[in-house]
Coordinates of C-alpha atoms (C1' of nucleotides) in Angstrom, one line a residue:
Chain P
X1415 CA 154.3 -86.2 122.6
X1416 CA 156.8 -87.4 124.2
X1417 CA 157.3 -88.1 128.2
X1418 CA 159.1 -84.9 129.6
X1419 CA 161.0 -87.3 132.2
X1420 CA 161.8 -89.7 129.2
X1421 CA 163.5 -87.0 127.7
X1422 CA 165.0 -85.4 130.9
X1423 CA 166.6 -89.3 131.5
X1424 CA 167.2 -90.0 127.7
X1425 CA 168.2 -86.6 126.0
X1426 CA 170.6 -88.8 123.4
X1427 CA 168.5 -91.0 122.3
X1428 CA 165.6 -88.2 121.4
X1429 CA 168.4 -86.0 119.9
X1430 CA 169.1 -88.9 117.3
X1431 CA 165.8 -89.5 116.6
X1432 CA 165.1 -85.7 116.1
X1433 CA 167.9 -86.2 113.5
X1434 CA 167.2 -89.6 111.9
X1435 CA 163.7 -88.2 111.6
X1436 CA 165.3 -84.7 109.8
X1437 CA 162.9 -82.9 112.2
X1438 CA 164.0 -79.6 113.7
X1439 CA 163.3 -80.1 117.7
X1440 CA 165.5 -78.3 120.0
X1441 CA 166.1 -80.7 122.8
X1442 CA 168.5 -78.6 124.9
X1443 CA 166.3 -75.4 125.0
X1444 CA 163.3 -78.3 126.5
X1445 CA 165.9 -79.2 128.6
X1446 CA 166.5 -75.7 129.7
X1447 CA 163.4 -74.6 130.2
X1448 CA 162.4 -77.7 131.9
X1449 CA 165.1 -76.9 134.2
X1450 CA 164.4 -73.2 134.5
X1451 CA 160.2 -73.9 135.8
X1452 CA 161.3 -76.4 138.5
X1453 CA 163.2 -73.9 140.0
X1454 CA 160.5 -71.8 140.0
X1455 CA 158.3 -73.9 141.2
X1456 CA 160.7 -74.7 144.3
X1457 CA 160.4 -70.5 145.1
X1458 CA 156.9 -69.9 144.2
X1459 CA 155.9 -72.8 146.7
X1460 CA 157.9 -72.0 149.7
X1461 CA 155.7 -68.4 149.1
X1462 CA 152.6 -70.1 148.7
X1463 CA 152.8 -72.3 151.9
X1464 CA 153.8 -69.2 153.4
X1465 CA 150.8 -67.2 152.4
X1466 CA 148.1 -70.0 153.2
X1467 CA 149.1 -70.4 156.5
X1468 CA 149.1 -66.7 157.5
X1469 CA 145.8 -66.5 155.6
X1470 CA 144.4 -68.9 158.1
X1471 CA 145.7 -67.1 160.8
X1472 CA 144.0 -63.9 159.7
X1473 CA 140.8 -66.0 159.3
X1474 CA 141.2 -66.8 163.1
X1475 CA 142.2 -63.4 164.2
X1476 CA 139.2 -61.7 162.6
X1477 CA 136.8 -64.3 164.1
X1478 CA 138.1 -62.9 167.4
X1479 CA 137.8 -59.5 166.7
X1480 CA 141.5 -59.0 166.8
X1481 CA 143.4 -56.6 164.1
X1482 CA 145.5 -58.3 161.3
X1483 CA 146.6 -54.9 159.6
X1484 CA 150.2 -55.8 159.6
X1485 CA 150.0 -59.4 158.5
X1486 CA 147.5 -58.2 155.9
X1487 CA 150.1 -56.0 154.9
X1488 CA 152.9 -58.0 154.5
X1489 CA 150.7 -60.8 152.8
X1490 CA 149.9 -58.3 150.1
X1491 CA 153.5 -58.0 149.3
X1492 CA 153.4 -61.7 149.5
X1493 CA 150.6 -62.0 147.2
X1494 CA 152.1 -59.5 144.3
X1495 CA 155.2 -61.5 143.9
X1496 CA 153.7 -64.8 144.2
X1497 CA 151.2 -63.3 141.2
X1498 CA 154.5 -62.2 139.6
X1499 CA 156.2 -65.6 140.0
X1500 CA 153.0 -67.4 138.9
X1501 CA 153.4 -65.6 135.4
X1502 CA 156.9 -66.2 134.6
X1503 CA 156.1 -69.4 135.3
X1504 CA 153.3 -70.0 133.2
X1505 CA 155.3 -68.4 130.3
X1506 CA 157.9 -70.7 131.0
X1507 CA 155.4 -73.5 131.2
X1508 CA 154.3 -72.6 127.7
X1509 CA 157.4 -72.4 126.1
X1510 CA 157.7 -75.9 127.1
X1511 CA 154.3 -77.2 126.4
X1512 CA 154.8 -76.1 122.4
X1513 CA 158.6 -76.9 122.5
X1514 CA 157.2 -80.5 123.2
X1515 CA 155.5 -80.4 120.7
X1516 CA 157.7 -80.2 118.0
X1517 CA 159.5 -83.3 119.3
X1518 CA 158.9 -86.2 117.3
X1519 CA 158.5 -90.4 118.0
X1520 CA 161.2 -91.8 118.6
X1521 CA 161.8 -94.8 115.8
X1522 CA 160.9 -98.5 116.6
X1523 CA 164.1 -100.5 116.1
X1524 CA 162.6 -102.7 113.2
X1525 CA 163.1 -98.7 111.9
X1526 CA 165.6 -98.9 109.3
X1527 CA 167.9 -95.4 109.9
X1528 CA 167.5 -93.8 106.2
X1529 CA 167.6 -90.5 104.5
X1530 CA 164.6 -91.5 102.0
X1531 CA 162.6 -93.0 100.0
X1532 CA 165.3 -95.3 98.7
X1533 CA 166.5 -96.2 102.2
X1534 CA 163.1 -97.6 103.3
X1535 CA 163.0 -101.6 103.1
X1536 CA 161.7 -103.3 100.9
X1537 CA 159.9 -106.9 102.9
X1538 CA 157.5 -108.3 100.9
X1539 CA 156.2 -108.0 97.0
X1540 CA 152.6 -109.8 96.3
X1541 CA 150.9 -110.7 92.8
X1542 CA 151.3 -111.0 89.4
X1543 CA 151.9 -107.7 87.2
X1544 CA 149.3 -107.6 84.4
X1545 CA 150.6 -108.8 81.3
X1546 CA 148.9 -106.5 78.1
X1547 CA 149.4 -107.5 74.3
X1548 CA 149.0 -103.8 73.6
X1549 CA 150.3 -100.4 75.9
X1550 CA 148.4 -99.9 79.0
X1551 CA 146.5 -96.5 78.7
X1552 CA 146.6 -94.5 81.7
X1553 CA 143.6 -93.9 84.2
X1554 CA 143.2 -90.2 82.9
X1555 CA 143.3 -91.3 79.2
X1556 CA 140.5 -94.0 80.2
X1557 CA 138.3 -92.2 82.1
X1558 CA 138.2 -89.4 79.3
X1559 CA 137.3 -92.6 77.0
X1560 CA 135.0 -94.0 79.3
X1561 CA 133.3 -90.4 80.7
X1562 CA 134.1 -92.0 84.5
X1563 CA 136.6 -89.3 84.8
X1564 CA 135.9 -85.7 84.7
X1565 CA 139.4 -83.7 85.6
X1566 CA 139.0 -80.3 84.1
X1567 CA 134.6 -80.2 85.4
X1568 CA 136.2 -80.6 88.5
X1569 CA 139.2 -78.0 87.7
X1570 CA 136.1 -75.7 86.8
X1571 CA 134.5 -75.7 90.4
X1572 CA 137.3 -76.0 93.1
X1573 CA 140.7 -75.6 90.6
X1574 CA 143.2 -78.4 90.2
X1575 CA 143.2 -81.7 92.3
X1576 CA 139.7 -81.6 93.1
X1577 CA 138.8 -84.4 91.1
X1578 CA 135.0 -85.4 89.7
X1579 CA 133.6 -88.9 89.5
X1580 CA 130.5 -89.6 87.1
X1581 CA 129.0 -92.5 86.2
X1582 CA 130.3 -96.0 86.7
X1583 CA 133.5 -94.3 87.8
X1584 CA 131.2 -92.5 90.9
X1585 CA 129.6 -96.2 90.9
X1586 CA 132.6 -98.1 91.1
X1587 CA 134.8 -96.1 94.0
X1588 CA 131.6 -96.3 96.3
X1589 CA 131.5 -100.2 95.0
X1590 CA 134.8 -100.1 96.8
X1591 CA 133.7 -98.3 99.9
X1592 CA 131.1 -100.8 100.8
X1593 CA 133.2 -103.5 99.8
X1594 CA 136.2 -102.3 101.9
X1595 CA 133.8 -101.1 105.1
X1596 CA 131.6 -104.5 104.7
X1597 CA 135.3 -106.9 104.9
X1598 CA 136.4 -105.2 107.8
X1599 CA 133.2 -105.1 109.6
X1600 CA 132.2 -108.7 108.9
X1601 CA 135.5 -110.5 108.6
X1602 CA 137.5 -108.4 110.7
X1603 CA 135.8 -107.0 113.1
X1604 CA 135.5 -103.1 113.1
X1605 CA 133.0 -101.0 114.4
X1606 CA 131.9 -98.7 111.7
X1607 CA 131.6 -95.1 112.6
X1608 CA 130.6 -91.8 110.7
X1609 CA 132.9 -88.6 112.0
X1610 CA 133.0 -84.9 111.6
X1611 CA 135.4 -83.6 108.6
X1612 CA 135.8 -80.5 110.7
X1613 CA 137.8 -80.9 113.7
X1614 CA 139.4 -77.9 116.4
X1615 CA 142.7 -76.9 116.5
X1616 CA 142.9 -78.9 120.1
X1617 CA 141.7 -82.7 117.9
X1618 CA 144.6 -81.6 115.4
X1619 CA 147.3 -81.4 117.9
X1620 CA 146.5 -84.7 119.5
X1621 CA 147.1 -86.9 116.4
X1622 CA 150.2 -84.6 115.8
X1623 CA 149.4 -82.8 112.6
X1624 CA 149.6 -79.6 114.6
X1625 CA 151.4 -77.5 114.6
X1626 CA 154.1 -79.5 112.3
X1627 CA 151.7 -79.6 109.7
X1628 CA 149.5 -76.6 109.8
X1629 CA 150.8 -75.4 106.2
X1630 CA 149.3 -78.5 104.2
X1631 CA 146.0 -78.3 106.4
X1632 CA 142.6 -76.2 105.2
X1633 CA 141.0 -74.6 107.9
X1634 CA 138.1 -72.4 108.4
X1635 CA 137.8 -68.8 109.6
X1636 CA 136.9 -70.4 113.0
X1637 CA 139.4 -71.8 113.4
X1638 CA 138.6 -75.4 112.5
X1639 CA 140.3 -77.7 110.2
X1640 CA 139.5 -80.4 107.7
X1641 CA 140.4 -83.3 108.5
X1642 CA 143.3 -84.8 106.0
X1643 CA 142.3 -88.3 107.1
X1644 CA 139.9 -90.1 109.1
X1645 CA 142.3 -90.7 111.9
X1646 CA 142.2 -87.6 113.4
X1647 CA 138.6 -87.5 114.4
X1648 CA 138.3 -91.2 115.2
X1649 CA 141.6 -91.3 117.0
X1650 CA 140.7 -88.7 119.2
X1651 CA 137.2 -89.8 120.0
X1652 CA 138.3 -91.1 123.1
X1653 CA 140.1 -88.2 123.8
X1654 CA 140.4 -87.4 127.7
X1655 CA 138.8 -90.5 128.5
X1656 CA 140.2 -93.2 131.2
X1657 CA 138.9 -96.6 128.9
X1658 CA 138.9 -99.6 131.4
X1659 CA 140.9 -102.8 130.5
X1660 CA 138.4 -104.7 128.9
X1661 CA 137.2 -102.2 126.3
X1662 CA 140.4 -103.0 124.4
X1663 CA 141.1 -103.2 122.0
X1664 CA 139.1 -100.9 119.8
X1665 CA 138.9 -101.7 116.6
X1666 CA 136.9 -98.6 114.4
X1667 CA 136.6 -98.1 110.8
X1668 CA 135.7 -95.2 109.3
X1669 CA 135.1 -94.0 105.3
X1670 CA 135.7 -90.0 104.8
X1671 CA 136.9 -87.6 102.4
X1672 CA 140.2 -86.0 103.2
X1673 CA 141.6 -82.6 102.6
X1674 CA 145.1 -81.7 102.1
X1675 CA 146.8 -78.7 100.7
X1676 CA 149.6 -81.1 99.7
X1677 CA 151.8 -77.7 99.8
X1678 CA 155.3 -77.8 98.2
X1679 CA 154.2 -81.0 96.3
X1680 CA 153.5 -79.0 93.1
X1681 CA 154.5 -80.8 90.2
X1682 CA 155.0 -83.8 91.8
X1683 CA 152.7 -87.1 90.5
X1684 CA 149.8 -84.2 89.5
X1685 CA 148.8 -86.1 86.6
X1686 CA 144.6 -87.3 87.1
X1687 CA 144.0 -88.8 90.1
X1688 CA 147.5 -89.4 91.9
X1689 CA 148.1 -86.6 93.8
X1690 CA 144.7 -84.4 94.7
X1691 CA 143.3 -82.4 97.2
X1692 CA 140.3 -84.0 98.3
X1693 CA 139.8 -87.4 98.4
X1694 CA 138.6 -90.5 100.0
X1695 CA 139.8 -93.0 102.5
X1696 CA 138.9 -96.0 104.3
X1697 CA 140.6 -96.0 107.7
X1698 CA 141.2 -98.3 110.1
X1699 CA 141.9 -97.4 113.9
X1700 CA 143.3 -99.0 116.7
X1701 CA 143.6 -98.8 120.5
X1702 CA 145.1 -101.2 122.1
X1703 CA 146.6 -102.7 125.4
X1704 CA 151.1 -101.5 125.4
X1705 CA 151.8 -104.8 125.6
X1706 CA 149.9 -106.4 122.4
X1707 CA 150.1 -103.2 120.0
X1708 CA 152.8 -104.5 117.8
X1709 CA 151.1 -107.7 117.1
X1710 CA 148.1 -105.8 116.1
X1711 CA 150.3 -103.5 113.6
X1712 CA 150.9 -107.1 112.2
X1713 CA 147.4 -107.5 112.1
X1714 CA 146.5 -104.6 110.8
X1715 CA 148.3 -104.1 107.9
X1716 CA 147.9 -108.1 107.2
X1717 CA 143.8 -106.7 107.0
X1718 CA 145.0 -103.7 104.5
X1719 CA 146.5 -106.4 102.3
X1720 CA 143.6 -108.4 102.1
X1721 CA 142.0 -105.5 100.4
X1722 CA 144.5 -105.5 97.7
X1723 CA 144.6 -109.5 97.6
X1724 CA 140.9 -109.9 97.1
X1725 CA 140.9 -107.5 94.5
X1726 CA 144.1 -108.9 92.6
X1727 CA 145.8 -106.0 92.6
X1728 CA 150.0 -106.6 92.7
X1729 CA 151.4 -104.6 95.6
X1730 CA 154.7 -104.4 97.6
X1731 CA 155.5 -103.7 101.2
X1732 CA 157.7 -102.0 103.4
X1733 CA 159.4 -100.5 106.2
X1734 CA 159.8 -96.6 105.8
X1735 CA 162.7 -95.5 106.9
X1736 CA 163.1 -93.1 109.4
X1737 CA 163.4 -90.0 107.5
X1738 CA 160.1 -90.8 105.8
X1739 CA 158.4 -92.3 109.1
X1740 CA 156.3 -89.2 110.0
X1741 CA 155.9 -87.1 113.0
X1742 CA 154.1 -89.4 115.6
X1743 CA 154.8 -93.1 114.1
X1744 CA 157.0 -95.3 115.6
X1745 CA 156.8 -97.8 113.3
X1746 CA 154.9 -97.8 109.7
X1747 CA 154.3 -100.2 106.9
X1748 CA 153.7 -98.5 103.4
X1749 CA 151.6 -100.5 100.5
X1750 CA 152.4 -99.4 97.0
X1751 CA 149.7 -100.6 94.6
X1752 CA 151.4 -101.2 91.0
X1753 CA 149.3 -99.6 88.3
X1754 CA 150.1 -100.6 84.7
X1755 CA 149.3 -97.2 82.8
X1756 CA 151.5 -95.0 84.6
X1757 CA 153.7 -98.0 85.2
X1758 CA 154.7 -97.2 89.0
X1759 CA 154.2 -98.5 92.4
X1760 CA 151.7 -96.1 94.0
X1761 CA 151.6 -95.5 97.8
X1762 CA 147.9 -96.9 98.9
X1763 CA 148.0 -97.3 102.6
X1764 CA 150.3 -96.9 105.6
X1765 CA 150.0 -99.0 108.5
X1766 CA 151.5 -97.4 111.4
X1767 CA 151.9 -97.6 115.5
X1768 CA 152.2 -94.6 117.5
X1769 CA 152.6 -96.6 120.6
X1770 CA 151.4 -93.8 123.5
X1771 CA 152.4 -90.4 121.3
X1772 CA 149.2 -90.1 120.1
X1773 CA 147.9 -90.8 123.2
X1774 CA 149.4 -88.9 125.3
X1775 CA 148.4 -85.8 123.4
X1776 CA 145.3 -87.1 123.1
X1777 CA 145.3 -87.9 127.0
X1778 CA 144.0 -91.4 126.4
X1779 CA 144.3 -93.7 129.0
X1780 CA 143.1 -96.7 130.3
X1781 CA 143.2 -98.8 133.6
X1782 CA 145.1 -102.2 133.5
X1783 CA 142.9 -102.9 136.7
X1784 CA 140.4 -101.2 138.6
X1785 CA 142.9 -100.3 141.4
X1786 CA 145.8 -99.7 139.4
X1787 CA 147.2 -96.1 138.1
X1788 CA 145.6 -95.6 134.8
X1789 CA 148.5 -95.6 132.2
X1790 CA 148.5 -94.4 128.4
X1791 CA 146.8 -97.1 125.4
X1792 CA 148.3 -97.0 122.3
X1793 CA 147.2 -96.0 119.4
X1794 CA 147.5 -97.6 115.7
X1795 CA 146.0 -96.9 112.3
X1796 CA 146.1 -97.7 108.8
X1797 CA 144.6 -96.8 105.1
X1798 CA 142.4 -99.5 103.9
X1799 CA 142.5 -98.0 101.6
X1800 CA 142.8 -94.9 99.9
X1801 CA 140.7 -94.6 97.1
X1802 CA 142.0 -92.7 94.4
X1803 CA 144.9 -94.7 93.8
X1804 CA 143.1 -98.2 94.5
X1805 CA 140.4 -96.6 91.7
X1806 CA 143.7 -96.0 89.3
X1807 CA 145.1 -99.2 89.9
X1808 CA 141.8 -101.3 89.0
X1809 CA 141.7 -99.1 86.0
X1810 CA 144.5 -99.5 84.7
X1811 CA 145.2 -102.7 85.4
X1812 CA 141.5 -104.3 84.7
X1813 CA 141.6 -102.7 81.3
X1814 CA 141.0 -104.2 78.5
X1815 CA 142.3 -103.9 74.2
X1816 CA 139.1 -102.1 73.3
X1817 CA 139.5 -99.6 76.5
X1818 CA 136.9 -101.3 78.5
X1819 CA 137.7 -101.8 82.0
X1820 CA 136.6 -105.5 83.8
X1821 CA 135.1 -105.1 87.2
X1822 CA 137.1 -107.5 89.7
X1823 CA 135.2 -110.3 90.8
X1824 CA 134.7 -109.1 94.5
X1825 CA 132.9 -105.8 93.5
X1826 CA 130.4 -107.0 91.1
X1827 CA 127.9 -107.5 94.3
X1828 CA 128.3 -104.2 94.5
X1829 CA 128.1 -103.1 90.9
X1830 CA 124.6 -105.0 89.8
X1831 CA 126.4 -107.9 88.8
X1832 CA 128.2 -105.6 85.9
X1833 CA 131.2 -107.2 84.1
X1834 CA 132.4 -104.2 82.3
X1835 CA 132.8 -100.7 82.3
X1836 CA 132.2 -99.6 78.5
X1837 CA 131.5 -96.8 76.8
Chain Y
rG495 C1' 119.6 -66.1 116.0
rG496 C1' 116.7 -64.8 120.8
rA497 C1' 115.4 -66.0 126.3
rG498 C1' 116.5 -68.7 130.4
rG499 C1' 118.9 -72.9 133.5
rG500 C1' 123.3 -75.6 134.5
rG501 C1' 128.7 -77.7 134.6
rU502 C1' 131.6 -79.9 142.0
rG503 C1' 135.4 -86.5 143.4
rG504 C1' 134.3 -93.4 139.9
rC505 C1' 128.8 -91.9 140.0
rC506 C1' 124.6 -89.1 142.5
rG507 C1' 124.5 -84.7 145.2
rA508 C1' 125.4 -80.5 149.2
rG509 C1' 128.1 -76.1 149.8
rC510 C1' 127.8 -70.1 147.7
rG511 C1' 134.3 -65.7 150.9
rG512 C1' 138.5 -68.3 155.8
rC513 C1' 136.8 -74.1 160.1
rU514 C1' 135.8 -77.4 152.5
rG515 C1' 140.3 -81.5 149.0
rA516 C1' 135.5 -80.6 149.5
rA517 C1' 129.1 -82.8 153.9
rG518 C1' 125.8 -86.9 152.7
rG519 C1' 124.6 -91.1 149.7
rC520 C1' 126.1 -95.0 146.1
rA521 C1' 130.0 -97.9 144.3
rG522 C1' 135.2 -99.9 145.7
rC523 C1' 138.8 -101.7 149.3
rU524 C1' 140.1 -103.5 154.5
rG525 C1' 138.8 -105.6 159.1
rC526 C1' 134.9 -107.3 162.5
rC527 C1' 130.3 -109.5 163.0
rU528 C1' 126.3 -112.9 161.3
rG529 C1' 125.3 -120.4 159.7
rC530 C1' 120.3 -117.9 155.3
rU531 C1' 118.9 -113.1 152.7
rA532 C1' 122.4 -107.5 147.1
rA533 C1' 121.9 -107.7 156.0
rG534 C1' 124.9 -105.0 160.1
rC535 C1' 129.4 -102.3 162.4
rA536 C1' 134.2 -99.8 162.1
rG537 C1' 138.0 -97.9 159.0
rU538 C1' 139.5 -96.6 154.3
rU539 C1' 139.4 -95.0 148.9
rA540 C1' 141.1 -88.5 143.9
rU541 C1' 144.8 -86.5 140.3
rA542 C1' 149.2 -84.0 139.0
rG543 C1' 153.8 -81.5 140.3
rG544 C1' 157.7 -80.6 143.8
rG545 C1' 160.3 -83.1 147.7
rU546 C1' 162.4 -87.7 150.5
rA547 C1' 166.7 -93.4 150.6
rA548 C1' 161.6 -94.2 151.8
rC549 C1' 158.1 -91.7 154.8
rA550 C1' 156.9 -86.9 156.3
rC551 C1' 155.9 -82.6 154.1
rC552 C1' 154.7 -78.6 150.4
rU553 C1' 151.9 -76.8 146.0
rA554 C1' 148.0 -77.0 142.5
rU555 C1' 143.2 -78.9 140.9
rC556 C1' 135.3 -78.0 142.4
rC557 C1' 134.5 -77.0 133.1
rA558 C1' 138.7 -73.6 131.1
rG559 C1' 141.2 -68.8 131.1
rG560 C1' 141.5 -64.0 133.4
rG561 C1' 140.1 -60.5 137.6
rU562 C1' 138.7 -58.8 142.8
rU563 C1' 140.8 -60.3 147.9
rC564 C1' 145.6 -61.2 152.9
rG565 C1' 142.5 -65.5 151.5
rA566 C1' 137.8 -68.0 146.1
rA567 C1' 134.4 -74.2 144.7
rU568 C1' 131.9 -69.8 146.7
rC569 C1' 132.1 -62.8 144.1
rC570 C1' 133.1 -60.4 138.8
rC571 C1' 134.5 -60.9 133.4
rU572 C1' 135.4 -64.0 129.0
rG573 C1' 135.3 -68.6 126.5
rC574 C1' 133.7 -73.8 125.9
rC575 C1' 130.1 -77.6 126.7
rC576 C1' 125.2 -79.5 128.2
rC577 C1' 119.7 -78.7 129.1
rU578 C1' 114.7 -76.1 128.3
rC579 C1' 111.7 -72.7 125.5
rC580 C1' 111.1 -69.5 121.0
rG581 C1' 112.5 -68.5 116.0
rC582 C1' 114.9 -70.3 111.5
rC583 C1' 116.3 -74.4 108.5
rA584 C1' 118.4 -79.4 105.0

RNA sequence: GGAGGGGUGGCCGAGCGGCUGAAGGCAGCUGCCUGCUAAGCAGUUAUAGGGUAACACCUAUCCAGGGUUCGAAUCCCUGCCCCUCCGCCA
């Protein structure tokens, strides 16, 4: 969310970003309305000095046993349209509230203005693509081979995109869980934490995946929702709180399944394990001092890399353009993975700052000293990574002529010293 | 699931229709005092919105939302959260 006084001051500059970011925002009607409850409050306060300080002096004229019928009277009148006034406003103030809402980040300058996928830039390209003798089978073809895959078992209990691990495929994506939480812990210094999948309506809205997002959501008949990624309950842990200087910055980690509808995707990269439903996700979350939280975006994504750099897998970065920046982000990195079977760079993590959107939806704060104003941290997080495309691209790429599939170096700790997955 | 108890300022804790934005204590800040001691004395310290050149000033806030009343931290209703006991249960 954005600061209503920001936009009152700045209405340009969040009308072009509510374009570059082909979001649908109305910044006039905030600006209107914004308008419209100031006034009100202007009237409704006049009314309300009015009526507390005749209510005190019908306090004192009852204490002396004197009447107060008339100014009683007129204080009623008083009362009803202050209570009339009081509801417009509060109407008006909710207008507001969830037209706020729908306005998005504005873009970091390093944002490159774009209309796409093919306008975000391109800044860095890592590794060496696997060179095969024979054509590269894909991850689905594999785990069929190999029994580590189990697509239409999975199909069978929860319908398409709900995938099913078995055996040294089960083995090998937690391999990578511990591998990924153990790095970050030890080397780079996360707390680990285990979260609720099930979050309210109220945790949704303060990462900003409500209400933009409510379609690609699952929720409950209580009204809860499951959480598409580990941010939204880790993020919001600290929601309400005023954190005190020193506590940052928070580093957390967390490893969860995620849930996503993924509606009006259909058709789109459906094949095995690309695009599903449920899957899971190592996340990394930050909260951090204004002043340092683009240097820890660096950071950040610099620790998502590693990930891919320890396990040899060749990846490219970059900046995504505006028009595929989401909702809250100010400023993201994507890393595509390449994978040989399918032959495509596949999205694996995205390393973004929020600066204080997040956080003031969240209502996260901290206190640069103990007797200054608290003001708002801000908030960063990034895949590290997502595992059903990290799982495709060791596949594929660790395969081998006779379709076994070489375990990379770092995960064999973690795979009783294994070399191969064979049939 | 059943039966009770509770949610007040940075913290502890009073208040239970007007004199309470809120006693008292702790912590913090300011000054004074004291050649030692986590000592003593006085003052001061919430947040948000409106308003002002800046003050002043006004409004709201005692978990949240409704209601009763001229007037609510205080009475009524609903919800949320916490605690205790019973039941159930991985």
């Amino acid at each position: 969310m954005l600061d209503l006084k920001f936009i009152r001051e700045n209405p340009e500059r969040v009308k072009e970003a509510v374009n570059n970011k082909k979001e649908s925002g109305d910044v006039d009607a905030i600006l209107d309305l914004d308008k419209r409850r100031r006034e009100i409050i202007n009237e409704v306060e006049v009314l309300k000095a009015e009526r507390n300080t005749a209510s005190k002096k019908i306090g004192e004229l009852k204490k002396k046993g004197e009447d107060a019928g008339d100014i009683v009277k007129k204080m009623k009148e008083v009362s009803n349209r202050i209570s009339d006034m009081d509801n417009e406003l509060r109407e008006v103030g909710e207008k507001l509230s969830s037209a706020l809402l729908t306005i998005p980040n504005i873009p970091h300058p390093d944002t490159p203005v774009g209309g796409g996928e093919e306008d975000n830039m391109k800044i860095d390209e890592w590794g060496e693509k696997p060179a095969f003798d024979f054509k590269p089978r894909t991850h689905w073809e594999l785990g069929e081979i190999l029994d580590i895959i189990d697509l239409p078992r999975g199909a069978n209990v929860s319908g398409s995109g709900f995938p099913v691990l078995k055996g040294a495929g089960a083995k090998l994506q937690r391999a990578l869980i511990n591998y990924m939480l153990d790095l970050h812990r030890e080397k780079h210094g996360y707390c680990e934490l285990r979260v609720p999948y099930l979050v309210t309506r109220e945790t949704m809205t303060g990462t900003g995946q409500l209400p933009k997002l409510e379609d690609d959501m699952y929720s409950t008949s209580d009204d809860m929702f499951l959480i598409p990624t580990a941010e939204v309950p880790v993020t919001n842990l600290h929601k309400g709180e005023i954190l005190t200087a020193d506590q940052l910055p928070i580093y957390y980690e967390s490893y969860t399944p995620c849930f996503r509808r993924e509606a009006g995707s259909h058709g789109k990269d459906t094949r095995g394990l690309i695009r599903v439903h449920q899957f899971d996700k190592v996340e990394l979350v930050k909260i951090c001092h204004p002043d340092n939280s683009y240097d820890e975006l660096e950071k950040l994504t610099s620790e998502a890399e590693y990930v891919l750099r320890t396990l040899n897998l060749p990846y490219r970065k970059a900046i995504l353009c505006t028009a595929d920046l989401s909702f809250a982000a100010a400023k993201c990195y994507d890393l595509e993975v390449y994978s040989a079977g399918v032959d495509k760079y596949l999205e694996v993590s995205s390393c973004s700052n929020f600066e204080d959107f997040q956080a003031r939806r969240a209502n996260i704060r901290f206190k640069p000293s103990p007797d200054t104003k608290p003001m708002f941290v801000h908030t960063l997080n990034g895949s590290a990574l997502a595992l059903p495309r990290t799982m495709i691209a060791i596949i594929e790429n660790y395969q081998t002529r006779d379709g076994r599939i070489k375990i990379p170096e770092v995960l064999r700790g973690y795979m009783n010293g294994i070399e191969y997955i064979e049939a």
